[in-house]
mmCIF file of C-alpha atoms in Angstrom:
data_model
loop_
_atom_site.group_PDB
_atom_site.id
_atom_site.type_symbol
_atom_site.label_atom_id
_atom_site.label_comp_id
_atom_site.label_asym_id
_atom_site.label_seq_id
_atom_site.Cartn_x
_atom_site.Cartn_y
_atom_site.Cartn_z
ATOM 1 C CA MET A 19 -31.566 -32.157 -47.234
ATOM 2 C CA ILE A 20 -27.926 -32.573 -47.920
ATOM 3 C CA LEU A 21 -26.874 -33.459 -44.343
ATOM 4 C CA ASN A 22 -29.229 -36.475 -44.414
ATOM 5 C CA SER A 23 -27.872 -37.342 -47.975
ATOM 6 C CA VAL A 24 -24.339 -37.802 -46.452
ATOM 7 C CA LEU A 25 -25.974 -39.631 -43.062
ATOM 8 C CA LEU A 26 -27.664 -42.094 -46.281
ATOM 9 C CA ILE A 27 -24.454 -43.008 -47.794
ATOM 10 C CA LEU A 28 -22.802 -43.488 -44.323
ATOM 11 C CA GLY A 29 -25.231 -45.780 -43.281
ATOM 12 C CA PHE A 30 -24.947 -47.846 -46.473
ATOM 13 C CA ALA A 31 -20.945 -47.637 -45.593
ATOM 14 C CA LEU A 32 -21.670 -49.083 -41.863
ATOM 15 C CA LEU A 33 -24.045 -51.635 -43.075
ATOM 16 C CA ILE A 34 -21.311 -53.182 -45.769
ATOM 17 C CA LYS A 35 -18.421 -53.207 -43.742
ATOM 18 C CA GLY A 36 -20.436 -54.575 -40.708
ATOM 19 C CA ALA A 37 -22.029 -57.382 -42.586
ATOM 20 C CA ASP A 38 -18.570 -58.343 -43.652
ATOM 21 C CA ILE A 39 -17.360 -58.324 -40.357
ATOM 22 C CA PHE A 40 -20.255 -60.217 -38.650
ATOM 23 C CA VAL A 41 -20.503 -62.952 -41.788
ATOM 24 C CA ASP A 42 -16.915 -64.084 -41.213
ATOM 25 C CA ALA A 43 -17.280 -63.691 -37.364
ATOM 26 C CA SER A 44 -20.403 -65.920 -37.399
ATOM 27 C CA VAL A 45 -18.998 -68.417 -39.696
ATOM 28 C CA GLY A 46 -16.225 -68.893 -37.260
ATOM 29 C CA ILE A 47 -18.249 -69.112 -34.272
ATOM 30 C CA ALA A 48 -20.459 -71.890 -35.973
ATOM 31 C CA LYS A 49 -17.037 -73.964 -36.742
ATOM 32 C CA LYS A 50 -15.421 -73.696 -33.396
ATOM 33 C CA LEU A 51 -18.718 -74.673 -31.641
ATOM 34 C CA LYS A 52 -19.143 -77.309 -34.230
ATOM 35 C CA VAL A 53 -23.013 -75.525 -35.049
ATOM 36 C CA PRO A 54 -24.275 -75.749 -38.232
ATOM 37 C CA LYS A 55 -24.050 -72.426 -40.037
ATOM 38 C CA VAL A 56 -27.657 -73.031 -41.248
ATOM 39 C CA ILE A 57 -28.485 -72.854 -37.422
ATOM 40 C CA ILE A 58 -26.449 -69.756 -37.072
ATOM 41 C CA GLY A 59 -28.127 -68.192 -39.517
ATOM 42 C CA LEU A 60 -31.318 -69.062 -38.271
ATOM 43 C CA THR A 61 -30.547 -67.770 -34.664
ATOM 44 C CA ILE A 62 -27.743 -65.232 -33.929
ATOM 45 C CA VAL A 63 -27.595 -63.886 -37.535
ATOM 46 C CA ALA A 64 -31.397 -63.538 -38.191
ATOM 47 C CA MET A 65 -31.856 -62.114 -34.559
ATOM 48 C CA GLY A 66 -28.874 -59.716 -35.025
ATOM 49 C CA SER A 67 -29.876 -58.367 -38.531
ATOM 50 C CA SER A 68 -33.781 -57.829 -37.537
ATOM 51 C CA ALA A 69 -32.522 -55.527 -34.825
ATOM 52 C CA PRO A 70 -33.560 -52.445 -36.364
ATOM 53 C CA GLU A 71 -36.944 -54.146 -36.847
ATOM 54 C CA LEU A 72 -36.995 -54.436 -33.355
ATOM 55 C CA VAL A 73 -36.280 -50.926 -32.319
ATOM 56 C CA ILE A 74 -38.606 -49.568 -34.864
ATOM 57 C CA SER A 75 -41.722 -51.945 -33.889
ATOM 58 C CA VAL A 76 -41.336 -51.716 -30.333
ATOM 59 C CA THR A 77 -41.171 -47.755 -30.209
ATOM 60 C CA ALA A 78 -44.086 -47.277 -32.634
ATOM 61 C CA SER A 79 -45.949 -49.795 -30.368
ATOM 62 C CA ALA A 80 -44.809 -47.839 -27.243
ATOM 63 C CA ARG A 81 -46.222 -44.553 -28.667
ATOM 64 C CA GLY A 82 -49.235 -46.011 -30.055
ATOM 65 C CA ALA A 83 -48.333 -45.984 -33.596
ATOM 66 C CA ASN A 84 -49.535 -50.136 -34.104
ATOM 67 C CA ALA A 85 -50.055 -49.736 -37.719
ATOM 68 C CA LEU A 86 -46.566 -48.587 -38.525
ATOM 69 C CA ALA A 87 -45.198 -51.467 -36.455
ATOM 70 C CA ILE A 88 -46.914 -54.023 -38.113
ATOM 71 C CA GLY A 89 -46.485 -52.445 -41.398
ATOM 72 C CA ASN A 90 -42.682 -52.110 -40.952
ATOM 73 C CA ILE A 91 -42.526 -55.954 -40.046
ATOM 74 C CA VAL A 92 -44.918 -57.111 -43.092
ATOM 75 C CA GLY A 93 -43.066 -54.891 -45.627
ATOM 76 C CA SER A 94 -39.510 -56.056 -44.037
ATOM 77 C CA ASN A 95 -40.572 -59.795 -44.589
ATOM 78 C CA ILE A 96 -41.600 -59.466 -48.274
ATOM 79 C CA PHE A 97 -38.536 -57.567 -48.957
ATOM 80 C CA ASN A 98 -36.580 -60.107 -47.132
ATOM 81 C CA LEU A 99 -38.338 -63.199 -49.000
ATOM 82 C CA MET A 100 -38.951 -61.888 -52.405
ATOM 83 C CA PHE A 101 -36.155 -59.427 -53.100
ATOM 84 C CA ILE A 102 -33.260 -60.798 -51.119
ATOM 85 C CA ILE A 103 -33.637 -64.221 -51.761
ATOM 86 C CA GLY A 104 -34.227 -63.537 -55.541
ATOM 87 C CA LEU A 105 -31.243 -61.185 -55.584
ATOM 88 C CA CYS A 106 -29.239 -63.852 -53.957
ATOM 89 C CA ALA A 107 -30.259 -66.347 -56.746
ATOM 90 C CA VAL A 108 -29.638 -64.134 -59.476
ATOM 91 C CA ILE A 109 -25.931 -63.675 -58.053
ATOM 92 C CA LYS A 110 -25.439 -67.337 -57.458
ATOM 93 C CA PRO A 111 -28.182 -70.122 -57.316
ATOM 94 C CA MET A 112 -29.055 -71.062 -53.965
ATOM 95 C CA VAL A 113 -28.580 -74.923 -53.350
ATOM 96 C CA VAL A 114 -31.075 -75.491 -50.649
ATOM 97 C CA LYS A 115 -30.596 -78.622 -48.207
ATOM 98 C CA VAL A 116 -34.508 -79.135 -48.116
ATOM 99 C CA ARG A 117 -34.493 -81.471 -45.053
ATOM 100 C CA GLU A 118 -32.700 -78.702 -42.918
ATOM 101 C CA ILE A 119 -34.332 -75.852 -43.777
ATOM 102 C CA HIS A 120 -38.354 -76.992 -44.608
ATOM 103 C CA LYS A 121 -39.422 -76.721 -41.276
ATOM 104 C CA ASP A 122 -38.454 -73.535 -40.340
ATOM 105 C CA PHE A 123 -39.785 -72.244 -43.661
ATOM 106 C CA TRP A 124 -43.110 -73.412 -43.109
ATOM 107 C CA LEU A 125 -43.068 -71.995 -39.810
ATOM 108 C CA SER A 126 -42.525 -68.443 -41.577
ATOM 109 C CA ILE A 127 -45.375 -68.980 -43.518
ATOM 110 C CA GLY A 128 -47.722 -69.923 -40.921
ATOM 111 C CA ALA A 129 -46.824 -67.134 -39.002
ATOM 112 C CA ALA A 130 -47.806 -64.892 -41.449
ATOM 113 C CA VAL A 131 -51.223 -67.042 -42.000
ATOM 114 C CA LEU A 132 -51.687 -66.598 -37.964
ATOM 115 C CA LEU A 133 -51.645 -63.098 -38.521
ATOM 116 C CA LEU A 134 -54.368 -63.218 -41.016
ATOM 117 C CA VAL A 135 -56.413 -65.703 -38.575
ATOM 118 C CA PHE A 136 -56.286 -62.924 -35.840
ATOM 119 C CA LYS A 137 -57.668 -60.305 -38.194
ATOM 120 C CA ILE A 138 -60.683 -62.266 -39.430
ATOM 121 C CA PHE A 139 -61.446 -63.865 -35.780
ATOM 122 C CA CYS A 140 -60.202 -60.376 -33.985
ATOM 123 C CA GLY A 141 -61.015 -57.470 -35.897
ATOM 124 C CA ASP A 142 -59.125 -54.402 -36.399
ATOM 125 C CA PHE A 143 -56.999 -55.208 -33.073
ATOM 126 C CA ILE A 144 -54.624 -58.162 -31.841
ATOM 127 C CA PRO A 145 -55.468 -58.705 -28.377
ATOM 128 C CA ARG A 146 -52.358 -59.144 -25.894
ATOM 129 C CA ALA A 147 -53.807 -62.937 -25.387
ATOM 130 C CA GLY A 148 -52.652 -63.327 -29.247
ATOM 131 C CA SER A 149 -49.796 -61.461 -28.796
ATOM 132 C CA LEU A 150 -48.432 -63.525 -26.060
ATOM 133 C CA ILE A 151 -49.425 -66.740 -28.284
ATOM 134 C CA PHE A 152 -46.429 -65.351 -30.993
ATOM 135 C CA VAL A 153 -44.104 -65.326 -28.446
ATOM 136 C CA THR A 154 -45.017 -68.787 -26.614
ATOM 137 C CA ILE A 155 -44.670 -70.088 -30.261
ATOM 138 C CA PHE A 156 -41.034 -68.227 -30.888
ATOM 139 C CA LEU A 157 -39.823 -69.570 -27.615
ATOM 140 C CA VAL A 158 -40.669 -73.045 -28.209
ATOM 141 C CA TYR A 159 -39.412 -72.553 -31.777
ATOM 142 C CA MET A 160 -36.130 -71.330 -30.260
ATOM 143 C CA PHE A 161 -36.115 -74.505 -27.961
ATOM 144 C CA PHE A 162 -36.028 -76.960 -30.708
ATOM 145 C CA VAL A 163 -33.652 -75.198 -32.624
ATOM 146 C CA ILE A 164 -30.985 -75.121 -29.898
ATOM 147 C CA ARG A 165 -31.882 -78.286 -29.129
ATOM 148 C CA LYS A 166 -31.070 -79.671 -32.821
ATOM 149 C CA ALA A 167 -27.705 -77.613 -32.782
ATOM 150 C CA ILE A 168 -26.706 -79.749 -29.619
ATOM 151 C CA LYS A 169 -27.524 -82.940 -30.595
ATOM 152 C CA GLU A 170 -26.439 -82.506 -34.325
ATOM 153 C CA PRO A 171 -22.856 -80.869 -34.232
ATOM 154 C CA ASP A 172 -21.164 -79.957 -37.316
ATOM 155 C CA ASN A 173 -17.915 -82.633 -37.013
ATOM 156 C CA HIS A 174 -16.605 -81.990 -40.634
ATOM 157 C CA VAL A 175 -14.954 -79.074 -39.845
ATOM 158 C CA PRO A 176 -10.876 -78.617 -41.073
ATOM 159 C CA GLU A 177 -8.689 -78.515 -38.240
ATOM 160 C CA GLU A 178 -6.948 -75.175 -39.700
ATOM 161 C CA GLU A 179 -9.955 -73.745 -39.699
ATOM 162 C CA LYS A 180 -10.824 -74.456 -36.113
ATOM 163 C CA ASN A 181 -7.307 -72.842 -35.195
ATOM 164 C CA ALA A 182 -7.656 -69.941 -37.372
ATOM 165 C CA ARG A 183 -8.634 -67.391 -34.499
ATOM 166 C CA PRO A 184 -9.644 -68.219 -30.560
ATOM 167 C CA LEU A 185 -13.480 -67.864 -29.951
ATOM 168 C CA PRO A 186 -13.572 -64.939 -28.035
ATOM 169 C CA VAL A 187 -11.809 -62.841 -30.893
ATOM 170 C CA TYR A 188 -14.731 -64.337 -33.120
ATOM 171 C CA ILE A 189 -17.117 -63.445 -30.516
ATOM 172 C CA LEU A 190 -15.663 -59.793 -30.272
ATOM 173 C CA LEU A 191 -15.943 -59.373 -34.235
ATOM 174 C CA ALA A 192 -19.295 -60.312 -34.108
ATOM 175 C CA VAL A 193 -20.383 -58.017 -31.813
ATOM 176 C CA PHE A 194 -18.052 -55.124 -33.367
ATOM 177 C CA GLY A 195 -19.711 -56.358 -36.644
ATOM 178 C CA LEU A 196 -23.572 -55.823 -35.097
ATOM 179 C CA ALA A 197 -22.543 -53.012 -33.819
ATOM 180 C CA LEU A 198 -21.873 -51.253 -37.160
ATOM 181 C CA ILE A 199 -25.074 -52.765 -38.742
ATOM 182 C CA ILE A 200 -27.486 -51.259 -36.237
ATOM 183 C CA CYS A 201 -25.225 -48.060 -36.321
ATOM 184 C CA GLY A 202 -25.590 -47.939 -39.918
ATOM 185 C CA GLY A 203 -29.347 -49.101 -40.472
ATOM 186 C CA HIS A 204 -30.483 -46.099 -38.057
ATOM 187 C CA PHE A 205 -28.375 -43.805 -39.960
ATOM 188 C CA THR A 206 -29.965 -45.287 -43.271
ATOM 189 C CA VAL A 207 -33.795 -45.376 -41.837
ATOM 190 C CA GLU A 208 -33.865 -41.834 -40.109
ATOM 191 C CA SER A 209 -32.245 -40.419 -43.277
ATOM 192 C CA ALA A 210 -34.336 -41.922 -45.659
ATOM 193 C CA SER A 211 -37.509 -41.506 -43.736
ATOM 194 C CA PHE A 212 -36.514 -37.438 -43.631
ATOM 195 C CA ILE A 213 -35.660 -37.263 -47.053
ATOM 196 C CA ALA A 214 -39.213 -38.963 -47.988
ATOM 197 C CA ALA A 215 -41.397 -36.878 -45.346
ATOM 198 C CA ALA A 216 -39.620 -33.884 -47.351
ATOM 199 C CA MET A 217 -41.097 -35.013 -50.458
ATOM 200 C CA ASN A 218 -44.285 -35.225 -49.145
ATOM 201 C CA ILE A 219 -44.764 -39.165 -49.542
ATOM 202 C CA SER A 220 -47.402 -40.441 -47.335
ATOM 203 C CA GLU A 221 -46.727 -42.677 -43.997
ATOM 204 C CA ARG A 222 -48.090 -45.912 -45.029
ATOM 205 C CA ILE A 223 -45.850 -45.521 -48.493
ATOM 206 C CA ILE A 224 -42.989 -44.808 -45.974
ATOM 207 C CA GLY A 225 -43.552 -47.711 -43.702
ATOM 208 C CA LEU A 226 -43.899 -50.022 -46.487
ATOM 209 C CA THR A 227 -40.841 -48.795 -48.517
ATOM 210 C CA VAL A 228 -38.600 -47.002 -46.810
ATOM 211 C CA ILE A 229 -38.639 -48.253 -43.088
ATOM 212 C CA ALA A 230 -39.313 -51.631 -44.304
ATOM 213 C CA ILE A 231 -36.277 -51.567 -46.964
ATOM 214 C CA GLY A 232 -34.330 -49.984 -44.713
ATOM 215 C CA THR A 233 -34.523 -52.043 -41.773
ATOM 216 C CA SER A 234 -33.876 -55.033 -43.868
ATOM 217 C CA LEU A 235 -30.823 -53.800 -44.823
ATOM 218 C CA PRO A 236 -28.675 -55.464 -42.656
ATOM 219 C CA GLU A 237 -30.325 -59.005 -43.821
ATOM 220 C CA LEU A 238 -29.911 -57.764 -47.484
ATOM 221 C CA ILE A 239 -26.022 -56.999 -47.239
ATOM 222 C CA ILE A 240 -25.397 -60.108 -44.988
ATOM 223 C CA SER A 241 -27.322 -62.356 -47.447
ATOM 224 C CA ILE A 242 -25.300 -60.858 -50.367
ATOM 225 C CA VAL A 243 -22.021 -61.092 -49.050
ATOM 226 C CA ALA A 244 -22.522 -64.869 -47.574
ATOM 227 C CA CYS A 245 -23.791 -66.042 -51.196
ATOM 228 C CA LYS A 246 -20.624 -64.322 -52.376
ATOM 229 C CA LYS A 247 -18.394 -66.399 -50.175
ATOM 230 C CA GLY A 248 -20.025 -69.244 -51.014
ATOM 231 C CA GLU A 249 -22.193 -69.524 -47.783
ATOM 232 C CA ASN A 250 -25.841 -70.189 -49.208
ATOM 233 C CA GLU A 251 -27.158 -71.703 -46.242
ATOM 234 C CA PHE A 252 -25.797 -69.211 -44.199
ATOM 235 C CA ALA A 253 -28.310 -66.576 -46.577
ATOM 236 C CA ILE A 254 -31.215 -68.837 -46.387
ATOM 237 C CA GLY A 255 -31.067 -69.720 -43.013
ATOM 238 C CA ASN A 256 -30.656 -65.667 -42.006
ATOM 239 C CA ILE A 257 -34.029 -64.479 -44.323
ATOM 240 C CA ILE A 258 -35.937 -67.378 -42.929
ATOM 241 C CA GLY A 259 -35.044 -66.718 -39.665
ATOM 242 C CA SER A 260 -35.457 -63.037 -39.297
ATOM 243 C CA ASN A 261 -38.807 -63.468 -40.655
ATOM 244 C CA ILE A 262 -40.069 -65.771 -37.961
ATOM 245 C CA PHE A 263 -38.254 -63.707 -35.782
ATOM 246 C CA ASN A 264 -40.100 -60.301 -37.304
ATOM 247 C CA VAL A 265 -43.308 -61.808 -36.851
ATOM 248 C CA LEU A 266 -43.396 -64.183 -33.806
ATOM 249 C CA LEU A 267 -40.932 -62.145 -31.356
ATOM 250 C CA ILE A 268 -41.314 -58.437 -32.805
ATOM 251 C CA LEU A 269 -44.706 -58.136 -33.155
ATOM 252 C CA GLY A 270 -45.586 -60.517 -29.772
ATOM 253 C CA VAL A 271 -43.510 -57.955 -27.638
ATOM 254 C CA ALA A 272 -44.938 -54.954 -29.772
ATOM 255 C CA GLY A 273 -48.454 -56.257 -29.186
ATOM 256 C CA LEU A 274 -47.636 -56.907 -25.701
ATOM 257 C CA ILE A 275 -46.778 -53.386 -25.072
ATOM 258 C CA SER A 276 -50.035 -52.127 -26.696
ATOM 259 C CA PRO A 277 -52.623 -54.195 -28.684
ATOM 260 C CA LEU A 278 -51.840 -54.349 -32.260
ATOM 261 C CA HIS A 279 -54.061 -52.512 -34.929
ATOM 262 C CA ILE A 280 -54.598 -54.682 -37.983
ATOM 263 C CA ASP A 281 -55.211 -51.982 -41.117
ATOM 264 C CA ASN A 282 -57.109 -53.360 -43.826
ATOM 265 C CA ASP A 283 -54.715 -52.240 -46.300
ATOM 266 C CA LEU A 284 -52.311 -54.542 -44.657
ATOM 267 C CA ILE A 285 -54.420 -58.016 -45.307
ATOM 268 C CA SER A 286 -53.370 -58.032 -49.013
ATOM 269 C CA ASP A 287 -49.903 -57.167 -48.384
ATOM 270 C CA THR A 288 -50.039 -60.356 -45.570
ATOM 271 C CA LEU A 289 -51.537 -62.265 -48.461
ATOM 272 C CA PHE A 290 -48.518 -61.235 -50.938
ATOM 273 C CA LEU A 291 -45.849 -62.254 -48.250
ATOM 274 C CA VAL A 292 -47.632 -65.923 -47.991
ATOM 275 C CA ALA A 293 -48.028 -66.255 -51.764
ATOM 276 C CA GLY A 294 -44.684 -65.266 -52.161
ATOM 277 C CA SER A 295 -43.455 -68.048 -49.387
ATOM 278 C CA LEU A 296 -45.370 -70.542 -51.159
ATOM 279 C CA LEU A 297 -43.781 -69.763 -54.389
ATOM 280 C CA ALA A 298 -39.969 -69.785 -52.707
ATOM 281 C CA ILE A 299 -41.083 -73.174 -51.139
ATOM 282 C CA ILE A 300 -42.162 -75.052 -54.663
ATOM 283 C CA PHE A 301 -38.801 -73.631 -56.250
ATOM 284 C CA VAL A 302 -36.831 -75.285 -53.368
ATOM 285 C CA TYR A 303 -38.660 -78.559 -53.682
ATOM 286 C CA THR A 304 -38.858 -79.124 -57.197
ATOM 287 C CA LYS A 305 -35.026 -78.243 -57.707
ATOM 288 C CA GLY A 306 -33.376 -78.335 -54.244
ATOM 289 C CA LYS A 307 -32.524 -74.841 -54.983
ATOM 290 C CA ILE A 308 -33.541 -71.385 -56.411
ATOM 291 C CA SER A 309 -31.864 -70.928 -59.764
ATOM 292 C CA ARG A 310 -31.177 -67.599 -61.889
ATOM 293 C CA PRO A 311 -34.376 -67.392 -63.591
ATOM 294 C CA GLU A 312 -36.326 -67.915 -60.386
ATOM 295 C CA GLY A 313 -34.532 -65.384 -58.770
ATOM 296 C CA ILE A 314 -35.485 -63.351 -61.265
ATOM 297 C CA ILE A 315 -38.984 -64.039 -61.144
ATOM 298 C CA MET A 316 -39.177 -63.387 -57.244
ATOM 299 C CA ALA A 317 -36.974 -60.074 -57.465
ATOM 300 C CA SER A 318 -39.542 -58.982 -60.656
ATOM 301 C CA LEU A 319 -43.013 -59.824 -58.607
ATOM 302 C CA TYR A 320 -41.462 -57.610 -55.869
ATOM 303 C CA MET A 321 -40.907 -54.997 -57.874
ATOM 304 C CA GLY A 322 -44.297 -55.417 -59.275
ATOM 305 C CA TYR A 323 -45.779 -55.396 -55.761
ATOM 306 C CA MET A 324 -44.070 -52.042 -55.150
ATOM 307 C CA VAL A 325 -45.230 -50.470 -58.216
ATOM 308 C CA VAL A 326 -48.977 -51.170 -57.177
ATOM 309 C CA ILE A 327 -48.985 -50.041 -53.771
ATOM 310 C CA ILE A 328 -47.134 -46.703 -54.791
ATOM 311 C CA ALA A 329 -49.989 -46.379 -57.574
ATOM 312 C CA GLN A 330 -52.685 -47.188 -55.236
ATOM 313 C CA ALA A 331 -51.420 -44.552 -52.692
ATOM 314 C CA SER A 332 -51.133 -41.855 -54.776
ATOM 315 C CA VAL A 333 -54.937 -42.201 -56.156
#
């Protein structure tokens, strides 16, 4: 137990330092390539910070533990959306350019709804054809995101920022930061899972809490660091991009390996994810930002959700 506690602390330290390096390097890459920072958040950062979910879900699917794969993704997306965005808004109100982000936000909602549709019409298992649909939608989405970045470069880059560091240095720093994030996520999840198992906590609770939160720590740290640096677009792009990546690509790939089993208990979790997404997008549409009080509401709803599922599991 002591060793795992030390590894847990080490994991957090690697995550924090790796996220700081990764955010700075990614912003530098965006400026060098004249790519809007929201696009970098939706692609490179989102995929990088979702690496722990990818590893865990694909491994779980390969071993036939498909319920864990879906629980990890749904739980991570709820944590990303409700807690991380809520916490970032509490730290600093998140001003959002609705025109740049609303299509991506709606796609993240649509992906969760599609998961429910498959459950209703396909029963307990999502067939491989359904998983192929997920992957196809993701690839089409990435095509349009990249095309937008090429057609609409960010030309408002100060000259001194352009010449801060060579592009290869930023790329190496981003890779190094990402490596620290992945290692930190691995240590954190493994040690936390061991501690939870030693305390006789059920697998469902571990999947929806320890593993989901643990694999979302990169998103949490990256988004908090980005918000403190005033990079709100970067933070919101990271969360929305990660949620899209999690459902469409990770579940798609996991389902292609082995047809995904959808536990009935996950229906309510997915419904909560959809409801939380709609609440967040209402906040954004009404004021063009998520204010501190709204952030408190979102984070509080997540904490209430955690209390409910833990209470249900203990009955």
